[in-house]
Amino acid sequence: MAETKQVERPLSPHLQVYRMRVPMLTSILTRITGNALIVSTILIVWWLLAAATSESYFNTANAVLTSWFGDIVMTLSVLGLWYHYLAGLRHLLYDAGRGLDIETAVKLGWACLIGSVVLTVLTVIIFQIV
Amino acid sequence: MRYLTDRKRAEGKGASGTGTEHHWFMQVSAVGLAFLIPTFLFIVGSALGQGREAVLETFANPFVAILTGLTLYVSMVHFNKGAQMMIEDYWSGSLRKGLIMFVIGLSYTIIATGLFALAKIAL
């Protein structure tokens, strides 16, 4: 097989020529949160596997997930999850051809940012009580 | 320069050869996850931090076991297709292919591990 030939194409205006605005920021965050959620997924599956295996293995996994480090990872993951959730709903709306004018897009961006923080605070409060 | 008209270039399933399959999958799985995730979050949030007996009891419940298995499967395929989009944006050539293979492998390893654990707990 011949090497993949890189064609020299003109580059479109890139990140540094645009001012960071809400729709841009919220789009980037969607990608970051979606991909970052793999970390907590691995931790949860590991914890489940440990529970299925033995008492001592479970104690190890449980200690990691409920340590201060685990608490930080899990709380950030809840924030990332709610953010990706709301941004995903927004994406479905965009796919339907709605909410694409600038004013609405900015509002929806703020809704994702603020909504995810509110839902995260609610989630943390609920699980403190339960 | 290939002498193709715009019409000809857009015909059939386009450059990917799979048409809008990828995008359609992301939409379907996104809607599915919109229903699954809140319940899954509640189950895991309630079980996390409890003793092993309580955790085993939670996931031995058929509803919880099925929902967890379903959430894991749908979310991991949604993840590998999403990660593929990111990889395609930032890398090219063999490294791109290798990274895509890695995330697909990783996602199916997580699915298999999770389903094994669930089977062991629930059956």
Coordinates of C-alpha atoms in Angstrom, one line a residue:
Chain A
M1 CA 0.0 0.0 0.0
A2 CA 1.2 3.5 -0.8
E3 CA 1.6 5.9 2.0
T4 CA -1.5 8.1 2.7
K5 CA -0.7 11.2 0.6
Q6 CA -1.4 14.4 2.5
V7 CA -2.9 17.0 0.1
E8 CA -1.9 20.6 0.9
R9 CA -5.2 22.2 1.2
P10 CA -5.8 25.8 2.2
L11 CA -6.7 26.0 5.9
S12 CA -10.0 27.6 6.9
P13 CA -9.8 30.4 9.5
H14 CA -8.9 28.6 12.7
L15 CA -9.6 29.0 16.4
Q16 CA -7.4 32.0 17.0
V17 CA -9.2 34.3 14.6
Y18 CA -12.5 33.8 16.4
R19 CA -13.5 35.4 19.6
M20 CA -14.7 32.7 22.1
R21 CA -18.5 33.0 22.4
V22 CA -21.2 31.0 24.1
P23 CA -22.2 28.8 21.1
M24 CA -18.5 28.0 20.4
L25 CA -17.7 27.3 24.0
T26 CA -20.7 25.1 24.5
S27 CA -20.0 23.1 21.4
I28 CA -16.4 22.5 22.5
L29 CA -17.6 21.5 26.0
T30 CA -20.0 18.9 24.5
R31 CA -17.1 17.1 22.9
I32 CA -14.8 17.3 26.0
T33 CA -17.5 16.1 28.4
G34 CA -18.7 13.3 26.1
N35 CA -15.2 11.9 25.8
A36 CA -14.2 12.5 29.4
L37 CA -17.2 10.4 30.7
I38 CA -15.2 7.3 29.7
V39 CA -13.2 7.7 32.9
S40 CA -16.2 7.4 35.3
T41 CA -17.7 4.6 33.1
I42 CA -14.5 2.6 33.6
L43 CA -14.5 3.2 37.3
I44 CA -18.2 2.2 37.7
V45 CA -17.8 -1.0 35.7
W46 CA -14.6 -1.8 37.7
W47 CA -16.6 -1.3 40.9
L48 CA -19.4 -3.5 39.6
L49 CA -16.9 -6.2 38.6
A50 CA -15.3 -6.0 42.0
A51 CA -18.7 -6.4 43.7
A52 CA -19.4 -9.5 41.6
T53 CA -15.9 -11.0 42.4
S54 CA -15.2 -10.9 46.2
E55 CA -15.5 -9.0 49.4
S56 CA -11.8 -7.8 49.5
Y57 CA -11.8 -6.8 45.8
F58 CA -15.0 -4.8 46.4
N59 CA -13.5 -3.1 49.4
T60 CA -10.6 -1.9 47.3
A61 CA -12.8 -0.5 44.5
N62 CA -15.2 1.0 47.0
A63 CA -12.4 2.7 48.9
V64 CA -11.1 4.3 45.6
L65 CA -14.6 5.4 44.5
T66 CA -15.6 6.8 47.8
S67 CA -12.3 8.5 48.6
W68 CA -11.9 12.3 48.3
F69 CA -10.3 11.6 44.9
G70 CA -13.3 9.4 43.9
D71 CA -15.7 12.1 45.1
I72 CA -14.1 14.7 42.9
V73 CA -14.1 12.5 39.9
M74 CA -17.7 11.4 40.4
T75 CA -19.0 14.9 41.1
L76 CA -17.2 16.3 38.0
S77 CA -18.6 13.3 36.0
V78 CA -22.1 14.2 37.2
L79 CA -21.6 17.7 36.0
G80 CA -20.2 16.4 32.7
L81 CA -23.0 14.0 32.3
W82 CA -25.7 16.6 32.9
Y83 CA -23.9 19.1 30.6
H84 CA -23.6 16.5 27.8
Y85 CA -27.3 15.5 28.4
L86 CA -28.6 19.0 27.9
A87 CA -26.2 19.8 25.0
G88 CA -27.3 16.5 23.4
L89 CA -31.0 17.6 23.6
R90 CA -30.0 20.9 22.1
H91 CA -28.2 19.0 19.3
L92 CA -31.4 17.1 18.6
L93 CA -33.2 20.4 18.4
Y94 CA -30.6 21.8 16.0
D95 CA -30.9 18.6 13.9
A96 CA -34.6 19.3 13.6
G97 CA -33.6 22.7 12.1
R98 CA -34.7 24.7 15.1
G99 CA -33.0 27.2 17.4
L100 CA -30.2 28.0 14.9
D101 CA -30.6 31.8 14.8
I102 CA -27.8 33.5 16.9
E103 CA -30.0 34.9 19.6
T104 CA -31.7 31.5 20.4
A105 CA -28.4 29.6 20.0
V106 CA -26.8 31.9 22.7
K107 CA -29.8 31.4 25.0
L108 CA -29.7 27.7 24.6
G109 CA -25.9 27.7 25.3
W110 CA -26.5 29.5 28.6
A111 CA -29.3 27.1 29.4
C112 CA -26.9 24.2 29.0
L113 CA -24.2 25.8 31.1
I114 CA -26.5 27.0 33.9
G115 CA -28.8 24.0 33.7
S116 CA -26.0 21.5 34.1
V117 CA -24.7 23.3 37.3
V118 CA -28.2 23.4 38.7
L119 CA -28.9 19.7 38.0
T120 CA -25.5 18.7 39.5
V121 CA -26.2 20.6 42.7
L122 CA -29.6 18.9 42.9
T123 CA -28.1 15.5 42.2
V124 CA -25.4 16.0 44.9
I125 CA -28.0 17.2 47.4
I126 CA -30.4 14.3 46.7
F127 CA -27.6 11.7 47.2
Q128 CA -26.5 13.4 50.4
I129 CA -30.0 12.8 51.8
V130 CA -30.6 9.3 50.4
Chain B
M1 CA -9.3 17.1 -10.8
R2 CA -12.0 14.5 -11.4
Y3 CA -14.7 15.5 -13.9
L4 CA -17.7 14.8 -11.7
T5 CA -20.7 16.9 -11.5
D6 CA -22.0 18.0 -8.0
R7 CA -25.0 15.8 -8.6
K8 CA -22.8 12.7 -9.3
R9 CA -20.6 13.4 -6.3
A10 CA -23.6 13.5 -4.0
E11 CA -25.3 10.4 -5.4
G12 CA -25.6 7.2 -3.5
K13 CA -24.0 7.0 -0.1
G14 CA -21.4 9.7 -0.4
A15 CA -17.7 9.6 0.4
S16 CA -18.0 7.5 3.5
G17 CA -20.0 4.9 1.7
T18 CA -22.4 4.7 4.6
G19 CA -24.5 7.7 4.0
T20 CA -26.1 9.2 7.1
E21 CA -25.9 5.9 9.0
H22 CA -23.5 7.3 11.6
H23 CA -25.4 10.5 12.3
W24 CA -28.7 8.6 12.5
F25 CA -27.3 6.1 15.0
M26 CA -26.1 9.1 17.2
Q27 CA -29.6 10.5 17.1
V28 CA -31.3 7.2 17.9
S29 CA -28.9 6.4 20.8
A30 CA -29.1 10.0 22.1
V31 CA -32.9 9.7 22.4
G32 CA -32.5 6.3 24.0
L33 CA -29.9 7.6 26.5
A34 CA -32.1 10.6 27.3
F35 CA -34.6 8.1 28.8
L36 CA -32.0 5.7 30.3
I37 CA -29.5 8.0 31.9
P38 CA -31.6 9.7 34.6
T39 CA -32.8 6.3 36.0
F40 CA -29.3 4.8 35.7
L41 CA -27.8 7.8 37.5
F42 CA -30.3 7.4 40.3
I43 CA -29.6 3.7 40.7
V44 CA -25.8 4.1 40.7
G45 CA -25.9 7.2 42.9
S46 CA -28.0 5.3 45.5
A47 CA -25.9 2.2 45.4
L48 CA -22.5 3.9 45.5
G49 CA -21.0 4.1 49.0
Q50 CA -23.1 1.2 50.3
G51 CA -21.8 -2.1 51.5
R52 CA -21.3 -5.1 49.1
E53 CA -24.5 -6.8 50.2
A54 CA -26.6 -3.8 49.4
V55 CA -24.9 -3.3 46.1
L56 CA -25.4 -7.0 45.1
E57 CA -29.0 -6.8 46.1
T58 CA -29.6 -3.6 44.0
F59 CA -28.1 -5.1 40.8
A60 CA -29.7 -8.5 41.3
N61 CA -33.1 -6.8 40.7
P62 CA -34.1 -7.8 37.1
F63 CA -35.2 -4.2 36.2
V64 CA -32.0 -2.7 37.5
A65 CA -29.8 -5.4 35.8
I66 CA -31.6 -5.0 32.4
L67 CA -31.5 -1.2 32.6
T68 CA -27.8 -1.2 33.5
G69 CA -26.9 -3.6 30.7
L70 CA -28.8 -1.6 28.2
T71 CA -27.4 1.8 29.4
L72 CA -23.8 0.4 29.2
Y73 CA -24.3 -1.0 25.7
V74 CA -26.0 2.0 24.2
S75 CA -23.7 4.6 25.9
M76 CA -20.5 2.7 25.0
V77 CA -21.5 2.5 21.3
H78 CA -22.6 6.1 21.4
F79 CA -19.1 6.9 22.9
N80 CA -17.1 5.0 20.4
K81 CA -18.9 6.6 17.5
G82 CA -18.5 10.1 19.1
A83 CA -14.8 9.5 19.9
Q84 CA -14.4 8.4 16.3
M85 CA -15.7 11.8 15.1
M86 CA -13.2 13.6 17.4
I87 CA -10.3 11.4 16.3
E88 CA -11.2 12.0 12.6
D89 CA -11.0 15.8 13.3
Y90 CA -7.6 15.8 14.9
W91 CA -5.6 12.9 13.5
S92 CA -5.0 11.4 10.1
G93 CA -3.5 8.3 8.4
S94 CA -2.5 5.2 10.3
L95 CA -2.6 6.9 13.7
R96 CA -6.2 7.8 13.0
K97 CA -7.1 4.2 12.2
G98 CA -5.2 2.9 15.2
L99 CA -6.9 5.3 17.6
I100 CA -10.4 4.5 16.2
M101 CA -9.7 0.7 16.6
F102 CA -8.5 1.4 20.1
V103 CA -11.7 3.2 21.2
I104 CA -13.9 0.6 19.6
G105 CA -12.0 -2.1 21.4
L106 CA -12.1 -0.2 24.7
S107 CA -15.9 0.3 24.4
Y108 CA -16.6 -3.3 23.7
T109 CA -14.3 -4.4 26.5
I110 CA -16.2 -2.2 28.9
I111 CA -19.5 -3.6 27.6
A112 CA -18.3 -7.2 28.0
T113 CA -16.9 -6.6 31.5
G114 CA -20.1 -4.9 32.7
L115 CA -22.3 -7.6 31.3
F116 CA -20.2 -10.3 32.9
A117 CA -20.4 -8.6 36.3
L118 CA -24.2 -8.1 35.9
A119 CA -24.7 -11.8 34.9
K120 CA -22.6 -12.9 37.9
I121 CA -24.6 -10.7 40.2
A122 CA -28.1 -11.2 38.8
L123 CA -28.2 -14.9 37.8

